[in-house]
Amino acid sequence: MATKHDIDFTYSTIDKIHRLALGETADLSGAKYDGNFSLTVEQAQRAKHQFIADQLNIRIGNRVLDMGCGWGPILKFMKEIGAKATGLTLSDGQYQACRKNGFDVHIKDVRTVAPGDFGIFDAVVSVGAFEHFCSFEEYMAGKQEKIYRDFFETVYNLLPPGGRFFLQTMTFTDKMHDFQAADIHANKKSNEYIIALTIKLFPGSWLPYGLEMIIRNAEPFFKLINSESGRSDYIETILQWRKMFRRFNLKKYALYFRFIFECIMNKNFRHLIQVFRINPIRVCFERDLMDHYRIVFEKR
């Protein structure tokens, strides 16, 4: 799994930039347009939050666990509809922002949470965290499927019979190249370069191979209720984010210049400049190297 250091690199390093661009409870995950791209990104994100609540049968007073809560967008929505939500993160920046906004958040590896930590929940949500559960090294060592099975068992133990779990995650498609083909020195228009840039963006993380891998490893513990691809929605989300990141804000642009300087001075960060220019995730979606799924499970 991506370590706390890896998560902090991806999310805490540019924490303030994200919140200045996307809002105090920045939702850094694919929104739900359902083909209606006349929606604003805020409207589409709220549609996703409502979809999650509907699919999980959330009612007033229900206890909801958000595994990988980010800056708290789902926690905020659950609070608005009267649910009692608890969030888990490994990012110091996200933890501090969430606590500042009054959310019940804890720094904890979601793979290790047990009923004795916070009790049993009526529903569990995980949006985006699943992408970080398997590292390159674990994938190469053949441990990927066991990691996923163990995680589903963890969620299973946190739910009552019939309790539901919502999972949103990116996946590789069958067009994805092998990890060893990634090359940061390859032609900048090549898939090999785009994949290498994606790895730089998410250190310590490797995606599942398709929806089938996820369902197969969940099957001993959960039955599938619903699944849908949100790849086109995520492409539109990224396009809208680009506009929001470019919108002028003096404090935000001062942070940009500071961040660019740090990237130039640190050879390990230099490729992040290209990440902001190209956005390899969007390119991977457009080239069908990656997909994106919203999945609803019910405990057996």
Short mmCIF file of C-alpha atoms in Angstrom, two decimals:
data_model
loop_
_atom_site.label_atom_id
_atom_site.label_comp_id
_atom_site.label_asym_id
_atom_site.label_seq_id
_atom_site.Cartn_x
_atom_site.Cartn_y
_atom_site.Cartn_z
CA MET A 1 0.00 0.00 0.00
CA ALA A 2 1.04 3.60 -0.47
CA THR A 3 2.73 4.70 2.75
CA LYS A 4 1.78 7.71 4.86
CA HIS A 5 4.76 9.48 3.26
CA ASP A 6 3.39 8.66 -0.22
CA ILE A 7 -0.10 9.90 0.68
CA ASP A 8 1.29 13.08 2.20
CA PHE A 9 3.32 13.66 -0.99
CA THR A 10 0.23 13.36 -3.19
CA TYR A 11 -2.31 15.16 -1.01
CA SER A 12 -0.64 17.20 1.76
CA THR A 13 2.13 18.77 -0.35
CA ILE A 14 -0.35 20.74 -2.44
CA ASP A 15 -3.15 20.73 0.13
CA LYS A 16 -3.74 24.50 0.14
CA ILE A 17 -3.70 24.73 -3.65
CA HIS A 18 -6.46 22.13 -3.89
CA ARG A 19 -8.66 23.90 -1.36
CA LEU A 20 -8.11 27.34 -2.87
CA ALA A 21 -9.08 25.98 -6.30
CA LEU A 22 -11.83 23.51 -5.47
CA GLY A 23 -13.20 24.77 -2.18
CA GLU A 24 -12.58 24.13 1.51
CA THR A 25 -13.98 20.57 1.30
CA ALA A 26 -12.38 19.90 -2.09
CA ASP A 27 -13.78 16.79 -3.75
CA LEU A 28 -10.78 15.40 -5.64
CA SER A 29 -12.65 12.50 -7.25
CA GLY A 30 -14.79 11.99 -10.33
CA ALA A 31 -18.19 13.72 -10.27
CA LYS A 32 -21.46 12.25 -11.60
CA TYR A 33 -22.80 13.98 -14.71
CA ASP A 34 -24.62 11.03 -16.28
CA GLY A 35 -24.07 12.64 -19.68
CA ASN A 36 -25.48 16.04 -18.68
CA PHE A 37 -22.36 18.16 -19.06
CA SER A 38 -24.36 21.36 -18.66
CA LEU A 39 -24.09 20.76 -14.90
CA THR A 40 -21.46 22.64 -12.94
CA VAL A 41 -18.83 20.44 -11.29
CA GLU A 42 -20.33 21.36 -7.90
CA GLN A 43 -23.76 20.15 -9.03
CA ALA A 44 -22.28 16.94 -10.43
CA GLN A 45 -20.36 16.27 -7.21
CA ARG A 46 -23.53 16.75 -5.17
CA ALA A 47 -25.33 14.36 -7.53
CA LYS A 48 -22.62 11.80 -6.72
CA HIS A 49 -23.03 12.34 -2.99
CA GLN A 50 -26.81 11.94 -3.26
CA PHE A 51 -26.33 8.80 -5.37
CA ILE A 52 -24.08 7.33 -2.66
CA ALA A 53 -26.61 8.11 0.08
CA ASP A 54 -29.47 6.62 -1.96
CA GLN A 55 -27.56 3.46 -2.87
CA LEU A 56 -26.50 2.89 0.74
CA ASN A 57 -30.02 3.58 2.07
CA ILE A 58 -28.67 6.26 4.42
CA ARG A 59 -31.22 7.53 6.94
CA ILE A 60 -31.14 10.21 9.65
CA GLY A 61 -28.98 9.02 12.53
CA ASN A 62 -27.18 6.27 10.55
CA ARG A 63 -23.48 5.78 11.25
CA VAL A 64 -21.35 6.03 8.11
CA LEU A 65 -17.62 5.34 7.78
CA ASP A 66 -15.72 7.18 5.02
CA MET A 67 -12.51 5.25 4.34
CA GLY A 68 -10.14 7.76 2.75
CA CYS A 69 -12.24 10.86 3.45
CA GLY A 70 -10.05 13.45 1.72
CA TRP A 71 -10.99 16.99 2.71
CA GLY A 72 -14.42 15.86 3.87
CA PRO A 73 -16.89 16.42 1.01
CA ILE A 74 -18.83 13.24 1.78
CA LEU A 75 -18.62 13.88 5.53
CA LYS A 76 -20.13 17.31 4.89
CA PHE A 77 -22.97 15.87 2.81
CA MET A 78 -23.74 13.15 5.36
CA LYS A 79 -23.90 15.77 8.10
CA GLU A 80 -26.33 17.82 5.99
CA ILE A 81 -28.73 14.87 5.64
CA GLY A 82 -28.54 13.96 9.33
CA ALA A 83 -26.17 10.97 9.26
CA LYS A 84 -23.28 10.58 11.70
CA ALA A 85 -20.11 10.20 9.65
CA THR A 86 -16.57 9.28 10.68
CA GLY A 87 -13.63 9.76 8.30
CA LEU A 88 -10.23 8.10 8.03
CA THR A 89 -7.17 9.46 6.20
CA LEU A 90 -3.40 9.12 6.15
CA SER A 91 -2.82 12.72 5.04
CA ASP A 92 -1.85 15.24 7.73
CA GLY A 93 -3.06 18.11 5.53
CA GLN A 94 -6.46 16.53 5.01
CA TYR A 95 -6.78 15.59 8.68
CA GLN A 96 -6.06 19.14 9.85
CA ALA A 97 -8.45 20.66 7.31
CA CYS A 98 -11.25 18.24 8.29
CA ARG A 99 -10.81 18.81 12.02
CA LYS A 100 -10.82 22.56 11.43
CA ASN A 101 -14.19 22.18 9.71
CA GLY A 102 -15.66 20.18 12.61
CA PHE A 103 -15.59 16.69 11.08
CA ASP A 104 -14.94 13.50 13.07
CA VAL A 105 -11.72 12.40 11.35
CA HIS A 106 -8.83 10.18 12.41
CA ILE A 107 -5.41 9.41 10.93
CA LYS A 108 -5.52 5.66 10.41
CA ASP A 109 -4.69 3.04 7.78
CA VAL A 110 -8.15 1.97 6.60
CA ARG A 111 -6.91 -1.58 6.02
CA THR A 112 -6.35 -2.05 9.77
CA VAL A 113 -9.59 -0.63 11.17
CA ALA A 114 -11.58 -3.10 13.29
CA PRO A 115 -14.94 -3.03 15.12
CA GLY A 116 -13.08 -2.37 18.36
CA ASP A 117 -11.78 0.96 17.02
CA PHE A 118 -15.00 2.82 16.19
CA GLY A 119 -17.76 0.20 16.41
CA ILE A 120 -20.09 -1.12 13.70
CA PHE A 121 -21.40 1.18 10.96
CA ASP A 122 -24.67 1.15 9.04
CA ALA A 123 -22.80 1.84 5.80
CA VAL A 124 -19.25 2.28 4.54
CA VAL A 125 -17.99 4.55 1.75
CA SER A 126 -14.62 4.60 0.02
CA VAL A 127 -14.06 7.03 -2.84
CA GLY A 128 -10.59 6.94 -4.38
CA ALA A 129 -8.69 5.26 -1.53
CA PHE A 130 -8.77 1.79 -3.14
CA GLU A 131 -6.38 3.10 -5.81
CA HIS A 132 -3.62 3.35 -3.18
CA PHE A 133 -3.98 -0.04 -1.48
CA CYS A 134 -1.52 -1.97 -3.66
CA SER A 135 2.03 -0.73 -4.29
CA PHE A 136 4.16 -1.44 -7.36
CA GLU A 137 6.30 -3.79 -5.31
CA GLU A 138 3.27 -5.70 -3.99
CA TYR A 139 1.85 -5.98 -7.50
CA MET A 140 5.15 -7.33 -8.81
CA ALA A 141 5.30 -9.82 -5.91
CA GLY A 142 1.85 -11.19 -6.80
CA LYS A 143 0.14 -9.88 -3.65
CA GLN A 144 -2.48 -7.65 -5.28
CA GLU A 145 -5.51 -9.95 -5.04
CA LYS A 146 -4.80 -10.94 -1.43
CA ILE A 147 -4.57 -7.26 -0.48
CA TYR A 148 -8.02 -6.66 -1.98
CA ARG A 149 -9.56 -9.77 -0.38
CA ASP A 150 -8.19 -8.76 3.02
CA PHE A 151 -9.63 -5.26 2.58
CA PHE A 152 -13.10 -6.56 1.72
CA GLU A 153 -12.97 -8.79 4.79
CA THR A 154 -12.10 -5.69 6.86
CA VAL A 155 -15.15 -3.83 5.51
CA TYR A 156 -17.31 -6.93 6.00
CA ASN A 157 -16.46 -6.98 9.71
CA LEU A 158 -17.52 -3.32 10.09
CA LEU A 159 -21.05 -3.83 8.76
CA PRO A 160 -24.22 -5.53 10.02
CA PRO A 161 -25.86 -8.26 7.88
CA GLY A 162 -27.23 -6.60 4.74
CA GLY A 163 -25.09 -3.49 5.30
CA ARG A 164 -23.92 -1.77 2.13
CA PHE A 165 -20.53 -0.59 0.92
CA PHE A 166 -19.96 1.99 -1.84
CA LEU A 167 -16.64 1.82 -3.67
CA GLN A 168 -15.45 4.30 -6.29
CA THR A 169 -12.12 3.64 -7.94
CA MET A 170 -10.06 3.94 -11.07
CA THR A 171 -8.92 0.70 -12.73
CA PHE A 172 -6.59 -0.32 -15.52
CA THR A 173 -8.12 -1.70 -18.71
CA ASP A 174 -6.79 -4.61 -20.78
CA LYS A 175 -4.98 -2.02 -22.94
CA MET A 176 -2.74 -1.01 -20.05
CA HIS A 177 0.95 -1.75 -20.54
CA ASP A 178 2.97 -3.74 -18.05
CA PHE A 179 4.49 -1.71 -15.22
CA GLN A 180 7.99 -2.37 -16.58
CA ALA A 181 7.10 -0.61 -19.85
CA ALA A 182 6.70 2.75 -18.08
CA ASP A 183 9.52 5.10 -19.07
CA ILE A 184 9.78 8.73 -17.96
CA HIS A 185 12.35 9.27 -20.74
CA ALA A 186 10.11 7.93 -23.52
CA ASN A 187 8.50 10.10 -26.19
CA LYS A 188 6.19 12.52 -24.36
CA LYS A 189 3.25 11.52 -26.56
CA SER A 190 3.71 7.80 -25.91
CA ASN A 191 1.66 5.66 -23.55
CA GLU A 192 4.88 4.59 -21.84
CA TYR A 193 5.60 8.20 -20.86
CA ILE A 194 2.03 8.92 -19.75
CA ILE A 195 2.02 5.82 -17.54
CA ALA A 196 5.37 6.81 -15.99
CA LEU A 197 3.99 10.29 -15.28
CA THR A 198 0.93 8.73 -13.61
CA ILE A 199 3.24 6.71 -11.37
CA LYS A 200 5.06 9.93 -10.39
CA LEU A 201 1.70 11.47 -9.44
CA PHE A 202 0.71 8.52 -7.21
CA PRO A 203 3.90 7.09 -5.67
CA GLY A 204 3.48 3.71 -4.02
CA SER A 205 0.19 2.95 -5.80
CA TRP A 206 -0.93 0.51 -8.49
CA LEU A 207 -4.50 0.14 -9.74
CA PRO A 208 -6.68 -2.99 -9.95
CA TYR A 209 -7.02 -4.63 -13.35
CA GLY A 210 -10.63 -4.05 -14.30
CA LEU A 211 -13.98 -4.34 -12.58
CA GLU A 212 -13.75 -8.14 -12.69
CA MET A 213 -10.74 -8.22 -10.35
CA ILE A 214 -12.59 -6.13 -7.79
CA ILE A 215 -15.81 -8.17 -7.89
CA ARG A 216 -13.89 -11.46 -7.75
CA ASN A 217 -12.12 -10.48 -4.55
CA ALA A 218 -15.26 -9.02 -2.96
CA GLU A 219 -17.40 -12.08 -3.76
CA PRO A 220 -16.68 -14.14 -0.61
CA PHE A 221 -17.97 -11.28 1.53
CA PHE A 222 -20.34 -9.18 -0.61
CA LYS A 223 -22.89 -9.54 -3.36
CA LEU A 224 -22.84 -6.99 -6.16
CA ILE A 225 -25.84 -4.65 -6.20
CA ASN A 226 -24.83 -2.19 -8.89
CA SER A 227 -21.84 -1.03 -10.93
CA GLU A 228 -21.34 1.63 -13.58
CA SER A 229 -18.48 3.23 -15.45
CA GLY A 230 -17.87 6.92 -14.80
CA ARG A 231 -14.94 7.33 -17.19
CA SER A 232 -16.54 10.02 -19.39
CA ASP A 233 -17.76 11.79 -16.24
CA TYR A 234 -14.22 11.81 -14.86
CA ILE A 235 -12.83 13.28 -18.08
CA GLU A 236 -15.36 16.14 -17.81
CA THR A 237 -14.55 16.56 -14.11
CA ILE A 238 -10.85 16.98 -14.89
CA LEU A 239 -11.61 19.52 -17.63
CA GLN A 240 -13.67 21.56 -15.17
CA TRP A 241 -10.96 21.27 -12.52
CA ARG A 242 -8.42 22.69 -14.98
CA LYS A 243 -10.53 25.83 -15.34
CA MET A 244 -10.84 26.13 -11.55
CA PHE A 245 -7.11 25.68 -10.97
CA ARG A 246 -6.34 28.35 -13.59
CA ARG A 247 -8.86 30.86 -12.23
CA PHE A 248 -6.83 33.73 -10.80
CA ASN A 249 -6.38 33.99 -7.05
CA LEU A 250 -3.36 35.87 -5.72
CA LYS A 251 -2.72 33.50 -2.82
CA LYS A 252 -3.17 30.45 -5.04
CA TYR A 253 -0.76 31.74 -7.70
CA ALA A 254 1.82 32.59 -5.03
CA LEU A 255 1.63 28.94 -3.94
CA TYR A 256 1.99 27.83 -7.58
CA PHE A 257 5.25 29.77 -7.96
CA ARG A 258 6.55 28.39 -4.68
CA PHE A 259 5.60 24.85 -5.72
CA ILE A 260 7.25 25.21 -9.15
CA PHE A 261 10.43 26.48 -7.51
CA GLU A 262 10.48 23.49 -5.16
CA CYS A 263 9.94 21.14 -8.11
CA ILE A 264 12.85 22.68 -10.01
CA MET A 265 15.15 22.44 -6.99
CA ASN A 266 14.21 18.84 -6.17
CA LYS A 267 14.83 16.34 -8.99
CA ASN A 268 12.26 13.95 -7.47
CA PHE A 269 9.53 16.57 -7.90
CA ARG A 270 10.45 18.00 -11.32
CA HIS A 271 8.12 15.73 -13.27
CA LEU A 272 5.15 17.12 -11.31
CA ILE A 273 5.35 20.24 -13.48
CA GLN A 274 4.49 18.03 -16.45
CA VAL A 275 1.71 16.40 -14.41
CA PHE A 276 -0.02 19.77 -14.01
CA ARG A 277 0.50 20.61 -17.68
CA ILE A 278 -0.64 17.31 -19.20
CA ASN A 279 -2.79 15.62 -16.52
CA PRO A 280 -1.86 11.99 -17.26
CA ILE A 281 -5.03 10.65 -15.62
CA ARG A 282 -7.21 12.40 -18.22
CA VAL A 283 -4.98 11.13 -21.03
CA CYS A 284 -5.20 7.56 -19.68
CA PHE A 285 -9.00 7.80 -19.67
CA GLU A 286 -9.08 9.26 -23.18
CA ARG A 287 -6.79 6.51 -24.50
CA ASP A 288 -8.81 3.80 -22.72
CA LEU A 289 -5.83 2.74 -20.63
CA MET A 290 -7.88 3.32 -17.48
CA ASP A 291 -11.54 3.16 -16.48
CA HIS A 292 -13.46 4.42 -13.48
CA TYR A 293 -16.21 2.62 -11.58
CA ARG A 294 -18.90 3.27 -9.00
CA ILE A 295 -19.73 -0.03 -7.29
CA VAL A 296 -22.35 -0.88 -4.68
CA PHE A 297 -21.93 -4.03 -2.56
CA GLU A 298 -24.16 -5.61 0.08
CA LYS A 299 -22.83 -7.79 2.91
CA ARG A 300 -23.67 -11.45 2.54
#
